[in-house]
Amino acid sequence: MGMLLMLLVALPATAQQGTETVEPLTVTVGANHAPPYRILENGQRTGLYVDIFEEISARLGWKVHYREAPFRRVLRMMRLGEVDVMLGPLQTNERKKMMEFVVPAFPPERRLFFYADEANRIERYSDLYGKRIGVLEGASYFSRFDRDEQLTKESAPRYKNLMLMLQKGRVDLVIAPELVGKYTINALDMDVTVSPFFVPGKRSYIAVAKSSPVAAYADDIRAALKLIEMEGIYEDLVLKYMERPAP
């Protein structure tokens, strides 16, 4: 790791592809629009996860392209080798078959349960039974919940859709990571409450499709992340998005 960091500092951006290559590597990132993690609409290319990856890519001299699609479709594109990188998935045994989880680059977040009607307040896990729970298509939350076939889950491609379903009474509650959930209800100006029951979060990853040539640069990604952490850029970005109110 020390040698990699020295190389990243010493080499100009156009040459940071290892010793074999000087031409910039072109990397295609598959990402769903999920503010404030990934903001990919109306020409925007930002969000916490995107900004962190852009800083890493700048250190490596990479050209980055983004393909926006619903979360479940991005998983399919990774499996088919249509994109190289995915930003923010949690590790699961199924996903590990098709992608390498290179580095846990993004901070952990609690999984919260949002509700509008007091009757749907969740105090403990058992309170989830009999409720219609809004979930993001293809998402993983925590093992017990993901595997529990006795729960009633209604899916949608975006958290905005799920919160609107909650507002219209089509679901009783929505499970979401803390930052994206609170961002979404603030953006929609919804009167929604967070249940006292929650699940601690796990760090999410920069993942690379195993079929992608980018997989050969896993060590470089880790070294570049370490570099932006040492420079204080990583912490600045996290604080920027944690403190930013929704528009």
PDB file of C-alpha atoms in Angstrom:
ATOM      1  CA  MET A   1       0.000   0.000   0.000  1.00  0.00           C
ATOM      2  CA  GLY A   2       2.859   2.404   0.790  1.00  0.00           C
ATOM      3  CA  MET A   3       4.422   1.981  -2.644  1.00  0.00           C
ATOM      4  CA  LEU A   4       1.061   2.515  -4.361  1.00  0.00           C
ATOM      5  CA  LEU A   5       0.513   5.753  -2.479  1.00  0.00           C
ATOM      6  CA  MET A   6       3.982   6.959  -3.452  1.00  0.00           C
ATOM      7  CA  LEU A   7       3.275   6.163  -7.084  1.00  0.00           C
ATOM      8  CA  LEU A   8      -0.067   7.994  -7.015  1.00  0.00           C
ATOM      9  CA  VAL A   9       1.562  11.097  -5.576  1.00  0.00           C
ATOM     10  CA  ALA A  10       4.511  10.993  -7.974  1.00  0.00           C
ATOM     11  CA  LEU A  11       2.819  10.221 -11.275  1.00  0.00           C
ATOM     12  CA  PRO A  12       0.940  12.789 -13.367  1.00  0.00           C
ATOM     13  CA  ALA A  13      -2.767  12.108 -13.798  1.00  0.00           C
ATOM     14  CA  THR A  14      -2.453  10.914 -17.386  1.00  0.00           C
ATOM     15  CA  ALA A  15       0.000   8.207 -16.383  1.00  0.00           C
ATOM     16  CA  GLN A  16      -1.657   6.788 -13.263  1.00  0.00           C
ATOM     17  CA  GLN A  17      -2.691   3.499 -14.804  1.00  0.00           C
ATOM     18  CA  GLY A  18       0.089   1.324 -13.405  1.00  0.00           C
ATOM     19  CA  THR A  19       3.323   0.775 -15.286  1.00  0.00           C
ATOM     20  CA  GLU A  20       1.813  -0.772 -18.423  1.00  0.00           C
ATOM     21  CA  THR A  21      -0.538   1.949 -19.635  1.00  0.00           C
ATOM     22  CA  VAL A  22      -0.317   5.674 -20.200  1.00  0.00           C
ATOM     23  CA  GLU A  23      -3.625   6.249 -22.015  1.00  0.00           C
ATOM     24  CA  PRO A  24      -6.499   7.163 -19.657  1.00  0.00           C
ATOM     25  CA  LEU A  25      -8.681   4.226 -18.743  1.00  0.00           C
ATOM     26  CA  THR A  26     -12.350   4.723 -19.627  1.00  0.00           C
ATOM     27  CA  VAL A  27     -14.630   3.497 -16.842  1.00  0.00           C
ATOM     28  CA  THR A  28     -18.405   3.103 -17.113  1.00  0.00           C
ATOM     29  CA  VAL A  29     -20.307   3.456 -13.864  1.00  0.00           C
ATOM     30  CA  GLY A  30     -23.822   2.088 -13.530  1.00  0.00           C
ATOM     31  CA  ALA A  31     -25.822   4.104 -11.010  1.00  0.00           C
ATOM     32  CA  ASN A  32     -29.397   4.673  -9.947  1.00  0.00           C
ATOM     33  CA  HIS A  33     -30.569   8.197  -9.179  1.00  0.00           C
ATOM     34  CA  ALA A  34     -30.739   8.241  -5.372  1.00  0.00           C
ATOM     35  CA  PRO A  35     -30.074  11.683  -3.847  1.00  0.00           C
ATOM     36  CA  PRO A  36     -27.953  12.583  -2.003  1.00  0.00           C
ATOM     37  CA  TYR A  37     -25.749   9.551  -2.801  1.00  0.00           C
ATOM     38  CA  ARG A  38     -26.050   9.555  -6.572  1.00  0.00           C
ATOM     39  CA  ILE A  39     -27.626  12.535  -8.360  1.00  0.00           C
ATOM     40  CA  LEU A  40     -27.833  11.747 -12.061  1.00  0.00           C
ATOM     41  CA  GLU A  41     -30.538  13.716 -13.807  1.00  0.00           C
ATOM     42  CA  ASN A  42     -30.912  16.924 -15.843  1.00  0.00           C
ATOM     43  CA  GLY A  43     -27.241  16.778 -16.721  1.00  0.00           C
ATOM     44  CA  GLN A  44     -26.116  16.582 -13.094  1.00  0.00           C
ATOM     45  CA  ARG A  45     -23.389  14.163 -12.051  1.00  0.00           C
ATOM     46  CA  THR A  46     -22.905  14.570  -8.335  1.00  0.00           C
ATOM     47  CA  GLY A  47     -23.886  13.232  -4.914  1.00  0.00           C
ATOM     48  CA  LEU A  48     -21.751  11.879  -2.061  1.00  0.00           C
ATOM     49  CA  TYR A  49     -20.819   8.567  -3.690  1.00  0.00           C
ATOM     50  CA  VAL A  50     -20.255  10.115  -7.122  1.00  0.00           C
ATOM     51  CA  ASP A  51     -18.095  12.917  -5.732  1.00  0.00           C
ATOM     52  CA  ILE A  52     -15.930  10.441  -3.810  1.00  0.00           C
ATOM     53  CA  PHE A  53     -15.487   8.276  -6.906  1.00  0.00           C
ATOM     54  CA  GLU A  54     -14.699  11.331  -9.033  1.00  0.00           C
ATOM     55  CA  GLU A  55     -11.906  12.257  -6.607  1.00  0.00           C
ATOM     56  CA  ILE A  56     -10.537   8.709  -6.824  1.00  0.00           C
ATOM     57  CA  SER A  57     -10.776   8.717 -10.625  1.00  0.00           C
ATOM     58  CA  ALA A  58      -8.996  12.067 -10.833  1.00  0.00           C
ATOM     59  CA  ARG A  59      -6.059  10.619  -8.895  1.00  0.00           C
ATOM     60  CA  LEU A  60      -5.923   7.694 -11.331  1.00  0.00           C
ATOM     61  CA  GLY A  61      -6.369   9.753 -14.481  1.00  0.00           C
ATOM     62  CA  TRP A  62      -9.514   7.881 -15.517  1.00  0.00           C
ATOM     63  CA  LYS A  63     -12.258   9.037 -17.849  1.00  0.00           C
ATOM     64  CA  VAL A  64     -15.608   8.228 -16.267  1.00  0.00           C
ATOM     65  CA  HIS A  65     -18.977   7.774 -17.955  1.00  0.00           C
ATOM     66  CA  TYR A  66     -22.265   7.165 -16.142  1.00  0.00           C
ATOM     67  CA  ARG A  67     -25.261   5.078 -17.140  1.00  0.00           C
ATOM     68  CA  GLU A  68     -28.310   5.911 -15.041  1.00  0.00           C
ATOM     69  CA  ALA A  69     -30.815   3.102 -14.474  1.00  0.00           C
ATOM     70  CA  PRO A  70     -32.964   1.721 -11.647  1.00  0.00           C
ATOM     71  CA  PHE A  71     -30.991  -0.155  -8.993  1.00  0.00           C
ATOM     72  CA  ARG A  72     -32.132  -3.612 -10.061  1.00  0.00           C
ATOM     73  CA  ARG A  73     -31.214  -2.922 -13.697  1.00  0.00           C
ATOM     74  CA  VAL A  74     -27.751  -1.719 -12.650  1.00  0.00           C
ATOM     75  CA  LEU A  75     -27.232  -5.067 -10.928  1.00  0.00           C
ATOM     76  CA  ARG A  76     -28.197  -6.776 -14.186  1.00  0.00           C
ATOM     77  CA  MET A  77     -25.802  -4.589 -16.182  1.00  0.00           C
ATOM     78  CA  MET A  78     -23.008  -5.556 -13.784  1.00  0.00           C
ATOM     79  CA  ARG A  79     -23.828  -9.225 -14.267  1.00  0.00           C
ATOM     80  CA  LEU A  80     -23.803  -8.837 -18.061  1.00  0.00           C
ATOM     81  CA  GLY A  81     -20.596  -6.805 -18.078  1.00  0.00           C
ATOM     82  CA  GLU A  82     -22.324  -3.735 -19.554  1.00  0.00           C
ATOM     83  CA  VAL A  83     -20.869  -1.466 -16.863  1.00  0.00           C
ATOM     84  CA  ASP A  84     -17.593  -1.638 -14.957  1.00  0.00           C
ATOM     85  CA  VAL A  85     -18.372  -0.125 -11.578  1.00  0.00           C
ATOM     86  CA  MET A  86     -21.230   0.217  -9.119  1.00  0.00           C
ATOM     87  CA  LEU A  87     -21.193   2.748  -6.283  1.00  0.00           C
ATOM     88  CA  GLY A  88     -22.670   1.825  -2.924  1.00  0.00           C
ATOM     89  CA  PRO A  89     -23.943  -1.771  -2.995  1.00  0.00           C
ATOM     90  CA  LEU A  90     -23.831  -3.835   0.174  1.00  0.00           C
ATOM     91  CA  GLN A  91     -22.061  -7.182   0.049  1.00  0.00           C
ATOM     92  CA  THR A  92     -24.232 -10.257  -0.358  1.00  0.00           C
ATOM     93  CA  ASN A  93     -23.211 -13.790  -1.303  1.00  0.00           C
ATOM     94  CA  GLU A  94     -25.209 -13.576  -4.521  1.00  0.00           C
ATOM     95  CA  ARG A  95     -23.605 -10.316  -5.596  1.00  0.00           C
ATOM     96  CA  LYS A  96     -20.107 -11.599  -4.798  1.00  0.00           C
ATOM     97  CA  LYS A  97     -20.517 -14.081  -7.646  1.00  0.00           C
ATOM     98  CA  MET A  98     -20.522 -11.299 -10.241  1.00  0.00           C
ATOM     99  CA  MET A  99     -18.599  -8.402  -8.700  1.00  0.00           C
ATOM    100  CA  GLU A 100     -15.548  -7.719  -6.609  1.00  0.00           C
ATOM    101  CA  PHE A 101     -16.235  -5.561  -3.570  1.00  0.00           C
ATOM    102  CA  VAL A 102     -13.039  -3.550  -3.825  1.00  0.00           C
ATOM    103  CA  VAL A 103     -13.230  -1.231  -0.834  1.00  0.00           C
ATOM    104  CA  PRO A 104     -15.888  -0.108   1.698  1.00  0.00           C
ATOM    105  CA  ALA A 105     -15.597   3.483   0.533  1.00  0.00           C
ATOM    106  CA  PHE A 106     -18.842   4.931   1.870  1.00  0.00           C
ATOM    107  CA  PRO A 107     -19.924   5.539   5.480  1.00  0.00           C
ATOM    108  CA  PRO A 108     -22.425   3.239   7.221  1.00  0.00           C
ATOM    109  CA  GLU A 109     -26.003   4.416   7.666  1.00  0.00           C
ATOM    110  CA  ARG A 110     -28.831   3.161   9.810  1.00  0.00           C
ATOM    111  CA  ARG A 111     -31.797   1.512   8.097  1.00  0.00           C
ATOM    112  CA  LEU A 112     -34.868   3.445   9.220  1.00  0.00           C
ATOM    113  CA  PHE A 113     -38.599   2.777   8.971  1.00  0.00           C
ATOM    114  CA  PHE A 114     -40.635   5.819   7.927  1.00  0.00           C
ATOM    115  CA  TYR A 115     -44.380   6.047   8.586  1.00  0.00           C
ATOM    116  CA  ALA A 116     -47.211   8.586   8.290  1.00  0.00           C
ATOM    117  CA  ASP A 117     -49.937   6.964  10.417  1.00  0.00           C
ATOM    118  CA  GLU A 118     -49.178   6.405  14.109  1.00  0.00           C
ATOM    119  CA  ALA A 119     -50.714   2.927  13.837  1.00  0.00           C
ATOM    120  CA  ASN A 120     -47.704   1.962  11.695  1.00  0.00           C
ATOM    121  CA  ARG A 121     -45.030   2.974  14.199  1.00  0.00           C
ATOM    122  CA  ILE A 122     -42.442   0.185  14.558  1.00  0.00           C
ATOM    123  CA  GLU A 123     -41.140  -0.508  18.075  1.00  0.00           C
ATOM    124  CA  ARG A 124     -39.612  -3.943  17.417  1.00  0.00           C
ATOM    125  CA  TYR A 125     -39.004  -6.279  14.496  1.00  0.00           C
ATOM    126  CA  SER A 126     -42.186  -8.270  15.121  1.00  0.00           C
ATOM    127  CA  ASP A 127     -44.245  -5.107  14.483  1.00  0.00           C
ATOM    128  CA  LEU A 128     -43.337  -5.398  10.794  1.00  0.00           C
ATOM    129  CA  TYR A 129     -45.610  -8.405  10.279  1.00  0.00           C
ATOM    130  CA  GLY A 130     -48.917  -7.497   8.702  1.00  0.00           C
ATOM    131  CA  LYS A 131     -47.568  -4.169   7.395  1.00  0.00           C
ATOM    132  CA  ARG A 132     -47.076  -3.260   3.730  1.00  0.00           C
ATOM    133  CA  ILE A 133     -43.419  -2.241   3.582  1.00  0.00           C
ATOM    134  CA  GLY A 134     -42.030  -0.179   0.717  1.00  0.00           C
ATOM    135  CA  VAL A 135     -38.618  -1.372  -0.495  1.00  0.00           C
ATOM    136  CA  LEU A 136     -36.321  -0.343  -3.322  1.00  0.00           C
ATOM    137  CA  GLU A 137     -36.267  -2.859  -6.183  1.00  0.00           C
ATOM    138  CA  GLY A 138     -33.204  -5.107  -5.881  1.00  0.00           C
ATOM    139  CA  ALA A 139     -31.928  -3.495  -2.667  1.00  0.00           C
ATOM    140  CA  SER A 140     -30.472  -5.324   0.320  1.00  0.00           C
ATOM    141  CA  TYR A 141     -31.169  -3.945   3.825  1.00  0.00           C
ATOM    142  CA  PHE A 142     -30.196  -6.517   6.460  1.00  0.00           C
ATOM    143  CA  SER A 143     -30.129 -10.308   6.366  1.00  0.00           C
ATOM    144  CA  ARG A 144     -33.149 -11.162   8.505  1.00  0.00           C
ATOM    145  CA  PHE A 145     -35.341  -8.655   6.697  1.00  0.00           C
ATOM    146  CA  ASP A 146     -34.120  -9.605   3.225  1.00  0.00           C
ATOM    147  CA  ARG A 147     -34.781 -13.315   3.785  1.00  0.00           C
ATOM    148  CA  ASP A 148     -38.076 -13.018   5.685  1.00  0.00           C
ATOM    149  CA  GLU A 149     -40.779 -14.320   3.341  1.00  0.00           C
ATOM    150  CA  GLN A 150     -43.531 -13.623   5.880  1.00  0.00           C
ATOM    151  CA  LEU A 151     -43.136  -9.875   5.421  1.00  0.00           C
ATOM    152  CA  THR A 152     -45.243  -8.029   2.858  1.00  0.00           C
ATOM    153  CA  LYS A 153     -42.940  -5.967   0.635  1.00  0.00           C
ATOM    154  CA  GLU A 154     -43.985  -3.594  -2.123  1.00  0.00           C
ATOM    155  CA  SER A 155     -41.186  -2.443  -4.426  1.00  0.00           C
ATOM    156  CA  ALA A 156     -40.522   0.633  -6.558  1.00  0.00           C
ATOM    157  CA  PRO A 157     -37.510   1.793  -8.607  1.00  0.00           C
ATOM    158  CA  ARG A 158     -36.804   4.963  -6.588  1.00  0.00           C
ATOM    159  CA  TYR A 159     -37.154   6.113  -2.987  1.00  0.00           C
ATOM    160  CA  LYS A 160     -39.158   9.084  -4.224  1.00  0.00           C
ATOM    161  CA  ASN A 161     -41.730   6.629  -5.618  1.00  0.00           C
ATOM    162  CA  LEU A 162     -41.816   4.757  -2.315  1.00  0.00           C
ATOM    163  CA  MET A 163     -42.413   7.901  -0.267  1.00  0.00           C
ATOM    164  CA  LEU A 164     -45.214   8.967  -2.600  1.00  0.00           C
ATOM    165  CA  MET A 165     -46.729   5.494  -2.176  1.00  0.00           C
ATOM    166  CA  LEU A 166     -46.562   6.058   1.584  1.00  0.00           C
ATOM    167  CA  GLN A 167     -48.243   9.432   1.209  1.00  0.00           C
ATOM    168  CA  LYS A 168     -51.085   7.878  -0.817  1.00  0.00           C
ATOM    169  CA  GLY A 169     -51.528   4.972   1.621  1.00  0.00           C
ATOM    170  CA  ARG A 170     -50.366   2.318  -0.837  1.00  0.00           C
ATOM    171  CA  VAL A 171     -47.762   1.159   1.724  1.00  0.00           C
ATOM    172  CA  ASP A 172     -47.794   1.452   5.506  1.00  0.00           C
ATOM    173  CA  LEU A 173     -44.128   2.249   5.875  1.00  0.00           C
ATOM    174  CA  VAL A 174     -40.904   2.577   3.924  1.00  0.00           C
ATOM    175  CA  ILE A 175     -37.485   1.226   4.848  1.00  0.00           C
ATOM    176  CA  ALA A 176     -34.576   3.377   3.672  1.00  0.00           C
ATOM    177  CA  PRO A 177     -31.001   4.297   4.572  1.00  0.00           C
ATOM    178  CA  GLU A 178     -31.068   7.293   6.899  1.00  0.00           C
ATOM    179  CA  LEU A 179     -29.579   9.972   4.662  1.00  0.00           C
ATOM    180  CA  VAL A 180     -31.521   9.161   1.491  1.00  0.00           C
ATOM    181  CA  GLY A 181     -34.767   8.651   3.416  1.00  0.00           C
ATOM    182  CA  LYS A 182     -34.581  11.985   5.236  1.00  0.00           C
ATOM    183  CA  TYR A 183     -33.407  13.769   2.096  1.00  0.00           C
ATOM    184  CA  THR A 184     -36.371  12.414   0.135  1.00  0.00           C
ATOM    185  CA  ILE A 185     -39.088  13.325   2.653  1.00  0.00           C
ATOM    186  CA  ASN A 186     -37.603  16.816   3.044  1.00  0.00           C
ATOM    187  CA  ALA A 187     -37.508  17.293  -0.729  1.00  0.00           C
ATOM    188  CA  LEU A 188     -41.157  16.189  -0.965  1.00  0.00           C
ATOM    189  CA  ASP A 189     -42.114  18.260   2.113  1.00  0.00           C
ATOM    190  CA  MET A 190     -43.874  15.258   3.641  1.00  0.00           C
ATOM    191  CA  ASP A 191     -45.164  14.904   7.186  1.00  0.00           C
ATOM    192  CA  VAL A 192     -43.457  11.590   7.939  1.00  0.00           C
ATOM    193  CA  THR A 193     -42.083  10.167  11.187  1.00  0.00           C
ATOM    194  CA  VAL A 194     -39.154   7.824  11.853  1.00  0.00           C
ATOM    195  CA  SER A 195     -39.898   4.703  13.909  1.00  0.00           C
ATOM    196  CA  PRO A 196     -37.827   4.077  17.064  1.00  0.00           C
ATOM    197  CA  PHE A 197     -36.852   0.648  15.724  1.00  0.00           C
ATOM    198  CA  PHE A 198     -33.891   0.788  13.362  1.00  0.00           C
ATOM    199  CA  VAL A 199     -31.045  -1.398  12.157  1.00  0.00           C
ATOM    200  CA  PRO A 200     -27.388  -0.291  12.344  1.00  0.00           C
ATOM    201  CA  GLY A 201     -25.837   0.267   8.949  1.00  0.00           C
ATOM    202  CA  LYS A 202     -22.858  -1.316   7.247  1.00  0.00           C
ATOM    203  CA  ARG A 203     -20.322   0.430   5.051  1.00  0.00           C
ATOM    204  CA  SER A 204     -21.141   0.164   1.367  1.00  0.00           C
ATOM    205  CA  TYR A 205     -18.660  -0.477  -1.390  1.00  0.00           C
ATOM    206  CA  ILE A 206     -17.104   0.516  -4.635  1.00  0.00           C
ATOM    207  CA  ALA A 207     -17.742  -2.699  -6.548  1.00  0.00           C
ATOM    208  CA  VAL A 208     -16.241  -3.761  -9.877  1.00  0.00           C
ATOM    209  CA  ALA A 209     -17.700  -6.325 -12.278  1.00  0.00           C
ATOM    210  CA  LYS A 210     -15.480  -9.404 -12.260  1.00  0.00           C
ATOM    211  CA  SER A 211     -15.577  -9.439 -16.067  1.00  0.00           C
ATOM    212  CA  SER A 212     -14.333  -5.831 -16.289  1.00  0.00           C
ATOM    213  CA  PRO A 213     -10.719  -4.832 -17.002  1.00  0.00           C
ATOM    214  CA  VAL A 214     -11.108  -2.334 -14.142  1.00  0.00           C
ATOM    215  CA  ALA A 215     -10.865  -5.297 -11.744  1.00  0.00           C
ATOM    216  CA  ALA A 216      -7.102  -5.305 -12.387  1.00  0.00           C
ATOM    217  CA  TYR A 217      -6.887  -1.861 -10.752  1.00  0.00           C
ATOM    218  CA  ALA A 218      -8.423  -2.793  -7.393  1.00  0.00           C
ATOM    219  CA  ASP A 219      -5.238  -1.946  -5.492  1.00  0.00           C
ATOM    220  CA  ASP A 220      -5.040   1.433  -7.244  1.00  0.00           C
ATOM    221  CA  ILE A 221      -8.621   2.264  -6.211  1.00  0.00           C
ATOM    222  CA  ARG A 222      -7.804   1.422  -2.596  1.00  0.00           C
ATOM    223  CA  ALA A 223      -4.649   3.514  -2.695  1.00  0.00           C
ATOM    224  CA  ALA A 224      -6.418   6.501  -4.255  1.00  0.00           C
ATOM    225  CA  LEU A 225      -9.135   6.333  -1.584  1.00  0.00           C
ATOM    226  CA  LYS A 226      -6.446   6.281   1.098  1.00  0.00           C
ATOM    227  CA  LEU A 227      -4.881   9.325  -0.507  1.00  0.00           C
ATOM    228  CA  ILE A 228      -8.047  11.436  -0.490  1.00  0.00           C
ATOM    229  CA  GLU A 229      -8.619  10.384   3.135  1.00  0.00           C
ATOM    230  CA  MET A 230      -5.103  11.571   4.021  1.00  0.00           C
ATOM    231  CA  GLU A 231      -5.753  14.872   2.221  1.00  0.00           C
ATOM    232  CA  GLY A 232      -8.959  15.450   4.227  1.00  0.00           C
ATOM    233  CA  ILE A 233     -11.097  15.488   1.074  1.00  0.00           C
ATOM    234  CA  TYR A 234     -13.080  12.387   2.044  1.00  0.00           C
ATOM    235  CA  GLU A 235     -14.130  13.827   5.419  1.00  0.00           C
ATOM    236  CA  ASP A 236     -15.015  17.166   3.835  1.00  0.00           C
ATOM    237  CA  LEU A 237     -17.331  15.480   1.322  1.00  0.00           C
ATOM    238  CA  VAL A 238     -19.073  13.375   3.962  1.00  0.00           C
ATOM    239  CA  LEU A 239     -19.679  16.413   6.170  1.00  0.00           C
ATOM    240  CA  LYS A 240     -20.863  18.446   3.187  1.00  0.00           C
ATOM    241  CA  TYR A 241     -23.652  15.997   2.406  1.00  0.00           C
ATOM    242  CA  MET A 242     -24.525  15.140   5.998  1.00  0.00           C
ATOM    243  CA  GLU A 243     -25.073  18.832   6.738  1.00  0.00           C
ATOM    244  CA  ARG A 244     -26.736  19.828   3.466  1.00  0.00           C
ATOM    245  CA  PRO A 245     -30.530  20.335   3.647  1.00  0.00           C
ATOM    246  CA  ALA A 246     -32.642  18.960   0.838  1.00  0.00           C
ATOM    247  CA  PRO A 247     -33.668  21.525  -1.806  1.00  0.00           C
TER     248      PRO A 247
END
